[in-house]
Amino acid sequence: MKMNLTATCFLGLVTGSLLWITHAHAQEAEPGKEGKVEAQYSREIDQLARDKQIQKAFQHIVAQQKQNREELIMLTEIPAPPFMEQKRGIRFASMLKEAGADSVWTDKVGNVIALRKGRKGKGCVALDGHLDTVFPAETDVKVKMKGDTLFAPGIGDDTRGLVAVVAVLRALEDAKIETQSDVLFIGSVGEEGLGDLRGVKHLFSDQSCRIDSWISIEAGAMGRVSNMGLGSNRYKITFKGPGGHSWGAFGLANPQHALGSAIHYFSKAADKFTRSGARTSFNVGRIGGGTSVNSIPFASWMEVDMRSEIPENLVLIDSLLKASVQKALEENNQMRRSGPALTVEFERIGERPSGELAETLPLVQRSMASVAYFGASQKPVGGLRTQISPFQKESRR
Ligand SMILES: [Zn+2]
């Protein structure tokens, strides 16, 4: 993953809403759809950008570049896989305190939250980056520099987002900008992998923390505005049996064989299903089980990830998975010559709902108008989520 050193973030303040953009370089282009900015929002942002305080905030963001780069390296080198974000969270909390937040705290799941009070304190806008990275604990996270580019696992997704969150807070403080709404600056936990969005789910279930607008900063193409969340279902599926010696107990049902059949039936059915209609994906990401080449295993497991742009397809592909596993179970139990039947267990290890905000909503429109203000051309982008983007020079990995 690479991040351009000239990465810059900007901010706009629109009647209590806070918007921002980050510049990032990534590599492969992916299909997407183009957004349309309505004239009233372009005018609003143009007007706002002429404001003296906003100009001062922009200057402060540019002036922070060296500091931001040092902080990006420092935070990147604190490993933070899902469920192990604490050390990075402590450092991030102290950065928010130093930046001048009114109060900073860590909630019971580990989200780091800073409050900057608004003039009216009526609404609440949240600006978030996620603390965790997708990389496991043993990954070498030392930042390396080649030319003008920094390389390290997780430096873009989403350590750059965390640095941008703090940079916006500093710019607001420096330019003495008052917002109408309260603004929360957040480092959330559990965005990646088995974290299953536990940080954000907690923030929206916690009644003491009412958030009206949510803006999440992610690594990706400059100008990428995501207004759709991609849904996913994830399972760990385990076939279990008595196990025994491969010669002495031959004829027992074999969980590993059943797992192989299940993958075969599921991949065939799911392949057919995902060839048309809304974009939907499936993946058997990890398998395991067994103790030696000459033992019939006690257990055999796989981890499966399914994603779709629409909830209906998630339900359908989910049922294909369950039917395939059931078919494999029955078939392998019928084939056994002795011993008890195999059983199967489904453990849900991830559930992310699909969701979409209309392109015409003010929050989405203002985001697009803000990125357009900074002058890139209008081209479509795509990626992990459906996106609306007024331009694209780079696109997501
Ligand atoms: Zn991310």
Coordinates of C-alpha atoms and ligand atoms in Angstrom, one line a residue:
M1 CA 0.0 0.0 0.0
K2 CA 1.4 3.4 -0.7
M3 CA 0.5 6.9 0.3
N4 CA 1.6 10.0 -1.4
L5 CA 3.6 12.3 0.8
T6 CA 1.9 15.3 -0.6
A7 CA -1.4 13.9 0.9
T8 CA -3.4 16.8 2.1
C9 CA -6.7 17.1 3.8
F10 CA -9.2 19.9 3.6
L11 CA -12.2 20.7 5.6
G12 CA -15.4 22.6 5.1
L13 CA -17.9 23.7 7.6
V14 CA -21.4 24.0 6.4
T15 CA -24.1 25.0 8.9
G16 CA -22.8 22.7 11.6
S17 CA -21.8 19.9 9.3
L18 CA -18.1 19.1 8.9
L19 CA -16.8 17.7 5.7
W20 CA -13.4 16.6 4.6
I21 CA -11.4 14.9 1.9
T22 CA -8.1 13.2 1.8
H23 CA -5.8 12.8 -1.1
A24 CA -4.3 9.4 -1.6
H25 CA -2.7 7.5 -4.4
A26 CA -3.7 4.0 -5.1
Q27 CA -3.3 1.8 -8.1
E28 CA -5.9 -0.3 -10.0
A29 CA -9.0 1.3 -11.4
E30 CA -12.3 -0.3 -10.6
P31 CA -15.8 0.4 -12.1
G32 CA -18.0 2.8 -10.3
K33 CA -20.6 5.5 -10.8
E34 CA -20.4 9.1 -11.2
G35 CA -22.0 11.5 -8.9
K36 CA -23.9 14.7 -9.7
V37 CA -23.4 17.8 -7.6
E38 CA -26.4 20.1 -7.6
A39 CA -25.6 23.8 -8.2
Q40 CA -26.8 25.0 -4.8
Y41 CA -24.3 22.9 -3.0
S42 CA -21.4 24.0 -5.2
R43 CA -22.4 27.6 -4.5
E44 CA -22.6 26.9 -0.8
I45 CA -19.1 25.4 -0.7
D46 CA -17.6 28.1 -2.9
Q47 CA -19.0 30.7 -0.6
L48 CA -17.8 28.9 2.5
A49 CA -14.3 28.5 1.1
R50 CA -14.0 32.3 0.8
D51 CA -14.5 32.7 4.5
K52 CA -11.4 34.1 6.3
Q53 CA -11.5 31.6 9.1
I54 CA -11.9 28.7 6.7
Q55 CA -8.9 29.9 4.7
K56 CA -6.9 30.1 7.9
A57 CA -7.9 26.5 8.7
F58 CA -6.7 25.4 5.2
Q59 CA -3.4 27.1 5.8
H60 CA -3.1 25.4 9.1
I61 CA -3.7 22.0 7.5
V62 CA -1.0 22.6 4.9
A63 CA 1.4 23.9 7.7
Q64 CA 0.8 20.6 9.6
Q65 CA 2.2 18.4 6.9
K66 CA 5.5 17.6 8.4
Q67 CA 3.9 17.0 11.8
N68 CA 1.2 14.8 10.2
R69 CA 3.8 12.8 8.4
E70 CA 5.7 12.1 11.6
E71 CA 2.5 11.1 13.3
L72 CA 1.5 8.9 10.4
I73 CA 4.8 7.0 10.8
M74 CA 4.5 6.8 14.6
L75 CA 1.0 5.5 14.6
T76 CA 1.6 3.1 11.7
E77 CA 4.4 1.5 13.7
I78 CA 2.0 0.7 16.6
P79 CA 0.5 -2.6 15.5
A80 CA -3.3 -2.6 15.8
P81 CA -5.1 -5.7 14.5
P82 CA -8.8 -6.0 15.4
F83 CA -9.2 -6.6 19.2
M84 CA -5.7 -5.3 19.8
E85 CA -6.2 -1.6 19.2
Q86 CA -5.6 -0.5 22.8
K87 CA -2.0 0.7 22.5
R88 CA -2.6 2.7 19.4
G89 CA -5.8 4.0 21.0
I90 CA -3.9 5.4 24.0
R91 CA -1.6 7.3 21.7
F92 CA -4.4 8.5 19.6
A93 CA -6.3 9.7 22.7
S94 CA -3.3 11.8 23.8
M95 CA -3.0 13.3 20.3
L96 CA -6.7 14.4 20.5
K97 CA -6.1 15.9 24.0
E98 CA -3.1 17.8 22.8
A99 CA -5.0 19.1 19.8
G100 CA -7.4 20.8 22.1
A101 CA -10.6 18.7 22.4
D102 CA -12.9 19.7 25.2
S103 CA -12.9 16.1 26.5
V104 CA -11.5 12.8 25.5
W105 CA -12.6 9.3 26.6
T106 CA -12.4 5.7 25.7
D107 CA -15.7 3.8 25.7
K108 CA -16.2 0.2 26.9
V109 CA -15.4 -1.4 23.6
G110 CA -12.3 0.7 23.1
N111 CA -13.5 3.5 20.8
V112 CA -11.5 6.7 21.5
I113 CA -13.8 9.7 21.4
A114 CA -13.0 13.4 21.6
L115 CA -15.7 16.0 21.9
R116 CA -15.4 19.6 20.6
K117 CA -18.5 21.5 21.7
G118 CA -20.6 23.3 19.3
R119 CA -22.2 26.7 19.8
K120 CA -25.7 25.4 20.0
G121 CA -24.9 21.8 20.9
K122 CA -28.0 20.7 19.3
G123 CA -26.7 18.3 16.6
C124 CA -23.8 15.9 16.7
V125 CA -21.4 15.3 13.8
A126 CA -18.9 12.5 14.0
L127 CA -15.7 12.4 12.1
D128 CA -14.1 9.0 12.3
G129 CA -11.0 6.9 11.3
H130 CA -10.6 3.3 12.4
L131 CA -7.9 2.3 14.8
D132 CA -7.4 -1.2 13.6
T133 CA -5.6 -2.5 10.5
V134 CA -6.3 -5.7 8.6
F135 CA -2.8 -7.1 9.3
P136 CA -2.1 -9.7 12.0
A137 CA 0.0 -8.9 15.1
E138 CA 3.2 -10.5 13.9
T139 CA 3.3 -8.3 10.7
D140 CA 6.4 -6.0 10.3
V141 CA 4.9 -2.5 10.4
K142 CA 8.1 -0.6 10.1
V143 CA 7.6 2.3 7.7
K144 CA 10.0 2.3 4.7
M145 CA 10.5 5.2 2.4
K146 CA 11.2 4.9 -1.4
G147 CA 11.5 8.2 -3.2
D148 CA 8.7 10.4 -1.9
T149 CA 6.5 7.5 -0.8
L150 CA 6.0 5.8 2.5
F151 CA 5.3 2.1 2.5
A152 CA 4.0 0.0 5.4
P153 CA 1.1 -2.3 6.1
G154 CA -1.9 -0.3 7.3
I155 CA -0.4 3.1 6.6
G156 CA -3.2 4.1 4.3
D157 CA -6.1 2.0 5.6
D158 CA -6.7 3.6 8.0
T159 CA -3.8 5.2 9.8
R160 CA -3.9 8.1 7.4
G161 CA -7.5 8.5 8.4
L162 CA -6.6 8.8 12.0
V163 CA -4.0 11.5 11.3
A164 CA -6.6 13.4 9.2
V165 CA -9.1 13.3 12.1
V166 CA -6.6 15.0 14.4
A167 CA -5.5 17.4 11.7
V168 CA -9.0 18.7 11.2
L169 CA -9.4 19.2 15.0
R170 CA -6.2 21.2 15.2
A171 CA -7.2 23.3 12.2
L172 CA -10.6 24.1 13.8
E173 CA -8.8 25.1 17.0
D174 CA -6.1 27.1 15.3
A175 CA -8.6 29.1 13.2
K176 CA -11.0 29.4 16.2
I177 CA -13.9 28.1 14.1
E178 CA -17.1 27.6 16.0
T179 CA -19.5 25.0 14.8
Q180 CA -23.2 25.0 15.6
S181 CA -23.2 21.2 16.3
D182 CA -21.0 19.3 18.6
V183 CA -18.3 17.5 16.7
L184 CA -17.0 14.1 17.9
F185 CA -13.5 13.0 16.7
I186 CA -13.3 9.3 16.8
G187 CA -10.9 6.4 16.5
S188 CA -13.1 3.4 16.2
V189 CA -12.3 -0.2 16.9
G190 CA -13.0 -3.4 15.0
E191 CA -13.6 -2.2 11.4
E192 CA -11.5 -4.9 9.8
G193 CA -12.0 -8.6 9.5
L194 CA -13.5 -10.3 12.6
G195 CA -13.8 -7.0 14.3
D196 CA -17.2 -7.0 12.5
L197 CA -17.7 -3.2 13.0
R198 CA -18.0 -3.7 16.7
G199 CA -16.9 -0.1 17.5
V200 CA -19.3 1.6 15.2
K201 CA -22.2 -0.8 16.1
H202 CA -21.6 0.2 19.8
L203 CA -21.5 3.9 19.0
F204 CA -24.9 3.7 17.3
S205 CA -26.4 1.5 20.0
D206 CA -25.2 3.7 22.9
Q207 CA -28.1 6.0 23.8
S208 CA -25.8 8.4 25.6
C209 CA -24.0 9.2 22.3
R210 CA -26.5 10.5 19.7
I211 CA -24.9 10.9 16.4
D212 CA -26.7 12.8 13.6
S213 CA -24.1 12.8 10.9
W214 CA -21.4 10.2 10.4
I215 CA -18.3 10.9 8.3
S216 CA -15.7 8.2 8.1
I217 CA -12.3 8.8 6.6
E218 CA -10.8 5.9 4.7
A219 CA -7.8 5.4 2.5
G220 CA -8.7 5.5 -1.2
A221 CA -8.9 7.6 -4.2
M222 CA -9.0 11.3 -3.9
G223 CA -12.6 12.4 -4.1
R224 CA -14.1 9.1 -3.3
V225 CA -17.4 9.6 -1.5
S226 CA -19.0 6.3 -0.4
N227 CA -22.7 6.5 0.3
M228 CA -23.3 2.8 0.4
G229 CA -22.2 0.2 2.9
L230 CA -21.5 -3.3 1.6
G231 CA -23.2 -6.0 3.5
S232 CA -21.5 -9.2 4.5
N233 CA -22.3 -12.5 6.3
R234 CA -19.4 -14.6 7.7
Y235 CA -19.4 -18.0 9.2
K236 CA -17.1 -20.5 10.8
I237 CA -18.5 -23.9 9.9
T238 CA -17.2 -27.0 11.7
F239 CA -17.9 -30.6 10.8
K240 CA -17.3 -33.0 13.8
G241 CA -17.0 -36.7 14.1
P242 CA -15.5 -39.4 16.4
G243 CA -12.1 -39.4 14.7
G244 CA -9.7 -42.4 14.7
H245 CA -6.9 -44.2 13.0
S246 CA -6.9 -44.1 9.2
W247 CA -6.5 -47.9 8.9
G248 CA -7.8 -49.2 12.2
A249 CA -11.0 -47.0 12.2
F250 CA -11.4 -46.9 8.4
G251 CA -15.1 -46.5 7.5
L252 CA -15.9 -43.8 10.1
A253 CA -17.3 -40.6 8.6
N254 CA -14.6 -38.1 7.9
P255 CA -15.2 -34.4 8.7
Q256 CA -12.5 -33.4 6.2
H257 CA -14.1 -35.2 3.4
A258 CA -17.5 -33.6 4.2
L259 CA -15.9 -30.2 4.3
G260 CA -14.4 -30.8 0.8
S261 CA -17.8 -31.8 -0.5
A262 CA -19.4 -28.7 1.1
I263 CA -16.9 -26.4 -0.5
H264 CA -17.5 -28.1 -3.9
Y265 CA -21.3 -27.9 -3.8
F266 CA -21.2 -24.3 -2.4
S267 CA -18.7 -22.9 -4.9
K268 CA -20.6 -24.4 -7.8
A269 CA -24.0 -23.1 -6.7
A270 CA -22.6 -19.7 -5.6
D271 CA -20.7 -19.3 -8.9
K272 CA -23.8 -19.7 -10.9
F273 CA -25.8 -17.4 -8.6
T274 CA -23.2 -14.6 -8.7
R275 CA -22.8 -14.5 -12.5
S276 CA -25.8 -12.1 -12.9
G277 CA -27.7 -9.5 -10.9
A278 CA -26.4 -7.2 -8.2
R279 CA -22.8 -7.6 -7.4
T280 CA -22.3 -10.5 -4.9
S281 CA -19.2 -12.3 -3.8
F282 CA -18.3 -15.4 -1.9
N283 CA -15.0 -16.7 -0.5
V284 CA -13.8 -19.7 1.6
G285 CA -10.9 -17.9 3.2
R286 CA -9.5 -20.3 5.7
I287 CA -9.8 -24.1 6.3
G288 CA -8.3 -26.3 9.0
G289 CA -8.6 -29.4 11.1
G290 CA -6.9 -32.8 11.5
T291 CA -3.9 -33.9 13.4
S292 CA -1.8 -36.2 11.2
V293 CA -1.8 -37.8 7.7
N294 CA -2.9 -41.2 9.2
S295 CA -5.7 -39.9 11.5
I296 CA -9.4 -39.5 10.6
P297 CA -9.9 -35.9 12.0
F298 CA -12.2 -35.1 14.9
A299 CA -13.1 -31.8 13.3
S300 CA -12.7 -29.9 10.1
W301 CA -13.6 -26.2 9.7
M302 CA -13.8 -23.4 7.2
E303 CA -14.4 -19.6 7.4
V304 CA -16.7 -18.2 4.7
D305 CA -17.3 -14.6 3.7
M306 CA -20.2 -13.6 1.5
R307 CA -20.9 -10.0 0.4
S308 CA -23.5 -8.2 -1.6
E309 CA -24.7 -4.8 -2.6
I310 CA -28.3 -5.8 -1.8
P311 CA -29.6 -7.5 1.3
E312 CA -31.8 -9.9 -0.8
N313 CA -28.8 -11.5 -2.4
L314 CA -27.1 -12.0 0.9
V315 CA -30.1 -13.9 2.1
L316 CA -30.1 -16.1 -1.0
I317 CA -26.4 -16.9 -1.1
D318 CA -26.6 -17.6 2.6
S319 CA -29.2 -20.2 1.9
L320 CA -27.1 -21.7 -0.8
L321 CA -24.2 -22.1 1.7
K322 CA -26.5 -23.8 4.2
A323 CA -28.0 -26.1 1.6
S324 CA -24.6 -27.1 0.3
V325 CA -23.3 -27.9 3.8
Q326 CA -26.4 -29.9 4.6
K327 CA -26.1 -31.9 1.3
A328 CA -22.4 -32.6 2.1
L329 CA -23.3 -33.7 5.6
E330 CA -26.0 -36.1 4.5
E331 CA -24.0 -37.5 1.7
N332 CA -20.9 -38.2 3.9
N333 CA -23.1 -39.7 6.7
Q334 CA -24.6 -42.1 4.1
M335 CA -21.2 -43.1 2.9
R336 CA -19.9 -44.0 6.4
R337 CA -19.5 -47.8 7.1
S338 CA -19.4 -47.6 10.9
G339 CA -19.6 -45.2 13.8
P340 CA -21.8 -42.2 14.7
A341 CA -22.9 -39.6 12.2
L342 CA -21.1 -36.4 11.6
T343 CA -22.5 -33.2 13.0
V344 CA -22.1 -29.7 11.8
E345 CA -22.0 -26.3 13.6
F346 CA -22.5 -22.9 12.2
E347 CA -20.9 -20.0 14.1
R348 CA -21.7 -16.6 12.8
I349 CA -18.5 -14.5 12.9
G350 CA -19.6 -11.5 11.0
E351 CA -22.7 -9.6 10.1
R352 CA -22.5 -6.3 8.4
P353 CA -25.8 -4.9 7.1
S354 CA -26.0 -3.3 3.6
G355 CA -27.2 0.3 3.5
E356 CA -27.4 3.3 1.3
L357 CA -27.8 7.0 1.6
A358 CA -29.4 8.8 -1.3
E359 CA -27.0 10.8 -3.5
T360 CA -29.3 13.8 -3.2
L361 CA -28.9 14.1 0.6
P362 CA -27.2 17.3 1.8
L363 CA -24.4 15.4 3.6
V364 CA -23.5 13.5 0.4
Q365 CA -24.0 16.5 -1.8
R366 CA -21.8 18.7 0.4
S367 CA -19.1 16.0 0.5
M368 CA -19.1 15.9 -3.3
A369 CA -19.2 19.6 -3.7
S370 CA -16.2 19.9 -1.3
V371 CA -14.1 17.5 -3.3
A372 CA -15.1 19.2 -6.5
Y373 CA -14.1 22.5 -5.1
F374 CA -10.5 21.3 -5.0
G375 CA -10.5 20.9 -8.7
A376 CA -10.3 17.4 -10.0
S377 CA -12.1 16.3 -13.1
Q378 CA -15.3 14.2 -13.1
K379 CA -14.7 10.6 -13.6
P380 CA -16.2 7.5 -12.1
V381 CA -14.6 5.4 -9.4
G382 CA -15.5 2.1 -7.9
G383 CA -14.2 -0.1 -5.1
L384 CA -15.3 -2.0 -2.1
R385 CA -18.4 0.1 -1.9
T386 CA -20.5 1.8 -4.5
Q387 CA -19.3 5.3 -4.7
I388 CA -20.3 8.7 -5.9
S389 CA -17.3 10.7 -6.9
P390 CA -17.1 14.0 -8.8
F391 CA -13.6 13.1 -10.0
Q392 CA -11.0 10.5 -10.2
K393 CA -7.3 10.8 -10.8
E394 CA -6.4 7.8 -8.7
S395 CA -8.5 4.9 -7.7
R396 CA -8.6 2.4 -4.9
R397 CA -6.4 -0.6 -4.7
Ligands
ZN1 ZN -10.4 0.8 6.3

